[in-house]
JSON list of C-alpha atoms in Angstrom, two decimals:
[
{"chain": "P", "resi": 1, "resn": "MET", "atom": "CA", "xyz": [-12.33, -1.98, -9.27]},
{"chain": "P", "resi": 2, "resn": "THR", "atom": "CA", "xyz": [-9.74, -1.73, -6.49]},
{"chain": "P", "resi": 3, "resn": "ARG", "atom": "CA", "xyz": [-8.58, 1.84, -5.84]},
{"chain": "P", "resi": 4, "resn": "VAL", "atom": "CA", "xyz": [-4.88, 2.16, -4.94]},
{"chain": "P", "resi": 5, "resn": "LEU", "atom": "CA", "xyz": [-2.97, 5.11, -3.47]},
{"chain": "P", "resi": 6, "resn": "ILE", "atom": "CA", "xyz": [0.81, 4.75, -3.94]},
{"chain": "P", "resi": 7, "resn": "GLY", "atom": "CA", "xyz": [2.82, 6.39, -1.17]},
{"chain": "P", "resi": 8, "resn": "GLU", "atom": "CA", "xyz": [6.44, 7.51, -0.96]},
{"chain": "P", "resi": 9, "resn": "LEU", "atom": "CA", "xyz": [8.36, 5.08, -3.12]},
{"chain": "P", "resi": 10, "resn": "GLY", "atom": "CA", "xyz": [11.07, 5.69, -5.69]},
{"chain": "P", "resi": 11, "resn": "ALA", "atom": "CA", "xyz": [10.13, 6.82, -9.19]},
{"chain": "P", "resi": 12, "resn": "ILE", "atom": "CA", "xyz": [11.19, 3.53, -10.78]},
{"chain": "P", "resi": 13, "resn": "VAL", "atom": "CA", "xyz": [9.24, 1.51, -8.19]},
{"chain": "P", "resi": 14, "resn": "LYS", "atom": "CA", "xyz": [6.15, 3.69, -8.77]},
{"chain": "P", "resi": 15, "resn": "LEU", "atom": "CA", "xyz": [6.45, 3.19, -12.51]},
{"chain": "P", "resi": 16, "resn": "GLY", "atom": "CA", "xyz": [6.54, -0.57, -12.05]},
{"chain": "P", "resi": 17, "resn": "LEU", "atom": "CA", "xyz": [3.60, -0.51, -9.63]},
{"chain": "P", "resi": 18, "resn": "ARG", "atom": "CA", "xyz": [1.51, 1.60, -12.01]},
{"chain": "P", "resi": 19, "resn": "GLU", "atom": "CA", "xyz": [2.19, -0.90, -14.80]},
{"chain": "P", "resi": 20, "resn": "LEU", "atom": "CA", "xyz": [1.63, -3.98, -12.64]},
{"chain": "P", "resi": 21, "resn": "LEU", "atom": "CA", "xyz": [-1.44, -2.83, -10.73]},
{"chain": "P", "resi": 22, "resn": "GLY", "atom": "CA", "xyz": [-2.98, -0.44, -13.23]},
{"chain": "P", "resi": 23, "resn": "SER", "atom": "CA", "xyz": [-2.39, -2.05, -16.61]},
{"chain": "P", "resi": 24, "resn": "THR", "atom": "CA", "xyz": [-1.97, -5.71, -15.67]},
{"chain": "P", "resi": 25, "resn": "ALA", "atom": "CA", "xyz": [-4.31, -6.09, -12.68]},
{"chain": "P", "resi": 26, "resn": "GLY", "atom": "CA", "xyz": [-6.93, -3.50, -13.66]},
{"chain": "P", "resi": 27, "resn": "CYS", "atom": "CA", "xyz": [-6.69, -1.46, -10.45]},
{"chain": "P", "resi": 28, "resn": "GLU", "atom": "CA", "xyz": [-7.32, 2.28, -10.44]},
{"chain": "P", "resi": 29, "resn": "ILE", "atom": "CA", "xyz": [-4.32, 4.32, -9.25]},
{"chain": "P", "resi": 30, "resn": "VAL", "atom": "CA", "xyz": [-5.97, 7.24, -7.42]},
{"chain": "P", "resi": 31, "resn": "GLY", "atom": "CA", "xyz": [-2.88, 9.17, -6.37]},
{"chain": "P", "resi": 32, "resn": "GLU", "atom": "CA", "xyz": [0.86, 9.22, -5.78]},
{"chain": "P", "resi": 33, "resn": "PRO", "atom": "CA", "xyz": [1.68, 11.72, -3.02]},
{"chain": "P", "resi": 34, "resn": "THR", "atom": "CA", "xyz": [5.37, 12.35, -2.44]},
{"chain": "P", "resi": 35, "resn": "ALA", "atom": "CA", "xyz": [5.32, 12.83, 1.34]},
{"chain": "P", "resi": 36, "resn": "ALA", "atom": "CA", "xyz": [3.58, 11.24, 4.32]},
{"chain": "P", "resi": 37, "resn": "ASP", "atom": "CA", "xyz": [1.64, 14.40, 5.24]},
{"chain": "P", "resi": 38, "resn": "GLN", "atom": "CA", "xyz": [0.39, 14.68, 1.63]},
{"chain": "P", "resi": 39, "resn": "LEU", "atom": "CA", "xyz": [-0.65, 11.02, 1.72]},
{"chain": "P", "resi": 40, "resn": "LEU", "atom": "CA", "xyz": [-2.71, 11.52, 4.87]},
{"chain": "P", "resi": 41, "resn": "ALA", "atom": "CA", "xyz": [-4.35, 14.63, 3.38]},
{"chain": "P", "resi": 42, "resn": "GLU", "atom": "CA", "xyz": [-5.11, 12.83, 0.12]},
{"chain": "P", "resi": 43, "resn": "LEU", "atom": "CA", "xyz": [-6.84, 9.88, 1.81]},
{"chain": "P", "resi": 44, "resn": "ASP", "atom": "CA", "xyz": [-10.13, 11.76, 2.17]},
{"chain": "P", "resi": 45, "resn": "SER", "atom": "CA", "xyz": [-10.34, 12.93, -1.43]},
{"chain": "P", "resi": 46, "resn": "SER", "atom": "CA", "xyz": [-9.00, 9.82, -3.17]},
{"chain": "P", "resi": 47, "resn": "GLU", "atom": "CA", "xyz": [-10.94, 7.22, -1.12]},
{"chain": "P", "resi": 48, "resn": "PRO", "atom": "CA", "xyz": [-8.54, 4.31, -1.77]},
{"chain": "P", "resi": 49, "resn": "ASP", "atom": "CA", "xyz": [-9.18, 0.69, -0.88]},
{"chain": "P", "resi": 50, "resn": "VAL", "atom": "CA", "xyz": [-5.44, 0.07, -0.53]},
{"chain": "P", "resi": 51, "resn": "VAL", "atom": "CA", "xyz": [-2.42, 2.24, 0.30]},
{"chain": "P", "resi": 52, "resn": "LEU", "atom": "CA", "xyz": [1.09, 1.12, -0.69]},
{"chain": "P", "resi": 53, "resn": "LEU", "atom": "CA", "xyz": [4.03, 2.21, 1.49]},
{"chain": "P", "resi": 54, "resn": "ASP", "atom": "CA", "xyz": [7.80, 1.68, 1.62]},
{"chain": "P", "resi": 55, "resn": "LEU", "atom": "CA", "xyz": [8.65, -1.24, 3.93]},
{"chain": "P", "resi": 56, "resn": "ASP", "atom": "CA", "xyz": [12.37, -0.40, 3.81]},
{"chain": "P", "resi": 57, "resn": "ASP", "atom": "CA", "xyz": [11.57, 2.53, 6.12]},
{"chain": "P", "resi": 58, "resn": "THR", "atom": "CA", "xyz": [10.07, 0.13, 8.68]},
{"chain": "P", "resi": 59, "resn": "HIS", "atom": "CA", "xyz": [9.43, 2.58, 11.53]},
{"chain": "P", "resi": 60, "resn": "ALA", "atom": "CA", "xyz": [7.83, 5.19, 9.28]},
{"chain": "P", "resi": 61, "resn": "SER", "atom": "CA", "xyz": [5.69, 2.65, 7.43]},
{"chain": "P", "resi": 62, "resn": "THR", "atom": "CA", "xyz": [4.38, 1.16, 10.68]},
{"chain": "P", "resi": 63, "resn": "ASP", "atom": "CA", "xyz": [3.59, 4.59, 12.13]},
{"chain": "P", "resi": 64, "resn": "LEU", "atom": "CA", "xyz": [1.93, 5.66, 8.89]},
{"chain": "P", "resi": 65, "resn": "ALA", "atom": "CA", "xyz": [-0.09, 2.42, 8.71]},
{"chain": "P", "resi": 66, "resn": "MET", "atom": "CA", "xyz": [-1.37, 3.10, 12.23]},
{"chain": "P", "resi": 67, "resn": "ALA", "atom": "CA", "xyz": [-2.29, 6.69, 11.34]},
{"chain": "P", "resi": 68, "resn": "ILE", "atom": "CA", "xyz": [-4.13, 5.52, 8.24]},
{"chain": "P", "resi": 69, "resn": "SER", "atom": "CA", "xyz": [-5.96, 2.86, 10.25]},
{"chain": "P", "resi": 70, "resn": "ALA", "atom": "CA", "xyz": [-7.01, 5.39, 12.88]},
{"chain": "P", "resi": 71, "resn": "ALA", "atom": "CA", "xyz": [-8.49, 7.76, 10.31]},
{"chain": "P", "resi": 72, "resn": "HIS", "atom": "CA", "xyz": [-9.65, 5.18, 7.74]},
{"chain": "P", "resi": 73, "resn": "PRO", "atom": "CA", "xyz": [-10.01, 1.72, 9.33]},
{"chain": "P", "resi": 74, "resn": "SER", "atom": "CA", "xyz": [-11.45, 0.15, 6.16]},
{"chain": "P", "resi": 75, "resn": "VAL", "atom": "CA", "xyz": [-8.28, 0.87, 4.15]},
{"chain": "P", "resi": 76, "resn": "LYS", "atom": "CA", "xyz": [-5.77, -1.96, 3.71]},
{"chain": "P", "resi": 77, "resn": "VAL", "atom": "CA", "xyz": [-2.11, -0.94, 3.91]},
{"chain": "P", "resi": 78, "resn": "ILE", "atom": "CA", "xyz": [0.66, -2.89, 2.18]},
{"chain": "P", "resi": 79, "resn": "ALA", "atom": "CA", "xyz": [4.26, -1.92, 2.81]},
{"chain": "P", "resi": 80, "resn": "CYS", "atom": "CA", "xyz": [6.54, -3.25, 0.06]},
{"chain": "P", "resi": 81, "resn": "SER", "atom": "CA", "xyz": [10.30, -3.71, 0.18]},
{"chain": "P", "resi": 82, "resn": "SER", "atom": "CA", "xyz": [12.36, -2.74, -2.83]},
{"chain": "P", "resi": 83, "resn": "SER", "atom": "CA", "xyz": [15.47, -4.43, -1.41]},
{"chain": "P", "resi": 84, "resn": "GLU", "atom": "CA", "xyz": [14.07, -7.92, -0.80]},
{"chain": "P", "resi": 85, "resn": "PRO", "atom": "CA", "xyz": [10.99, -9.86, -1.93]},
{"chain": "P", "resi": 86, "resn": "ARG", "atom": "CA", "xyz": [8.69, -9.26, 1.03]},
{"chain": "P", "resi": 87, "resn": "MET", "atom": "CA", "xyz": [5.72, -7.19, 2.06]},
{"chain": "P", "resi": 88, "resn": "ARG", "atom": "CA", "xyz": [3.95, -6.39, 5.33]},
{"chain": "P", "resi": 89, "resn": "VAL", "atom": "CA", "xyz": [0.18, -6.38, 5.04]},
{"chain": "P", "resi": 90, "resn": "PHE", "atom": "CA", "xyz": [-2.02, -4.44, 7.46]},
{"chain": "P", "resi": 91, "resn": "PRO", "atom": "CA", "xyz": [-5.52, -5.73, 6.60]},
{"chain": "P", "resi": 92, "resn": "ALA", "atom": "CA", "xyz": [-8.55, -3.46, 6.78]},
{"chain": "P", "resi": 93, "resn": "PHE", "atom": "CA", "xyz": [-9.73, -3.11, 10.40]},
{"chain": "P", "resi": 94, "resn": "HIS", "atom": "CA", "xyz": [-6.34, -4.56, 11.49]},
{"chain": "P", "resi": 95, "resn": "ASN", "atom": "CA", "xyz": [-6.18, -3.00, 14.98]},
{"chain": "P", "resi": 96, "resn": "GLY", "atom": "CA", "xyz": [-2.39, -2.95, 14.79]},
{"chain": "P", "resi": 97, "resn": "GLU", "atom": "CA", "xyz": [-2.01, -6.51, 13.52]},
{"chain": "P", "resi": 98, "resn": "SER", "atom": "CA", "xyz": [-0.10, -7.30, 10.36]},
{"chain": "P", "resi": 99, "resn": "TYR", "atom": "CA", "xyz": [1.63, -10.17, 8.66]},
{"chain": "P", "resi": 100, "resn": "VAL", "atom": "CA", "xyz": [4.74, -10.46, 6.53]},
{"chain": "P", "resi": 101, "resn": "ALA", "atom": "CA", "xyz": [4.63, -12.41, 3.28]},
{"chain": "P", "resi": 102, "resn": "ARG", "atom": "CA", "xyz": [6.93, -13.13, 0.39]},
{"chain": "P", "resi": 103, "resn": "MET", "atom": "CA", "xyz": [6.32, -10.77, -2.45]},
{"chain": "P", "resi": 104, "resn": "SER", "atom": "CA", "xyz": [6.12, -11.52, -6.14]},
{"chain": "P", "resi": 105, "resn": "PRO", "atom": "CA", "xyz": [4.09, -9.67, -8.76]},
{"chain": "P", "resi": 106, "resn": "GLU", "atom": "CA", "xyz": [1.32, -12.27, -8.46]},
{"chain": "P", "resi": 107, "resn": "LYS", "atom": "CA", "xyz": [1.29, -12.21, -4.64]},
{"chain": "P", "resi": 108, "resn": "LEU", "atom": "CA", "xyz": [1.21, -8.40, -4.57]},
{"chain": "P", "resi": 109, "resn": "ILE", "atom": "CA", "xyz": [-1.74, -8.34, -6.97]},
{"chain": "P", "resi": 110, "resn": "GLU", "atom": "CA", "xyz": [-3.49, -10.97, -4.84]},
{"chain": "P", "resi": 111, "resn": "ALA", "atom": "CA", "xyz": [-2.87, -8.99, -1.62]},
{"chain": "P", "resi": 112, "resn": "VAL", "atom": "CA", "xyz": [-4.11, -5.75, -3.20]},
{"chain": "P", "resi": 113, "resn": "LYS", "atom": "CA", "xyz": [-7.28, -7.26, -4.67]},
{"chain": "P", "resi": 114, "resn": "GLN", "atom": "CA", "xyz": [-8.14, -9.59, -1.77]},
{"chain": "P", "resi": 115, "resn": "ASN", "atom": "CA", "xyz": [-10.99, -8.40, 0.48]}
]
């Protein structure tokens, strides 16, 4: 089962992600910290496979993805936009590389569950 940590996103977005990833896709939601420093602290205890971030705060999400990669290189980071259908995926062991993809519920589930 894929373990997902949901970062700083709006309450409505988090509700939708919990439903989509938890109920529909069968992922385990291991935490929902409300601030970047809490997210970094929670990484050790929650041991996620994937961390979801807010792509609409591009600079912060990129910096946070790099910090996550430095401390936990095996964790995939996906930054999702709530204003347009796109996501930036930082694969596990990404060394700073990422790609942008169109986002739909199916594509997000695929990105989260893909090794």
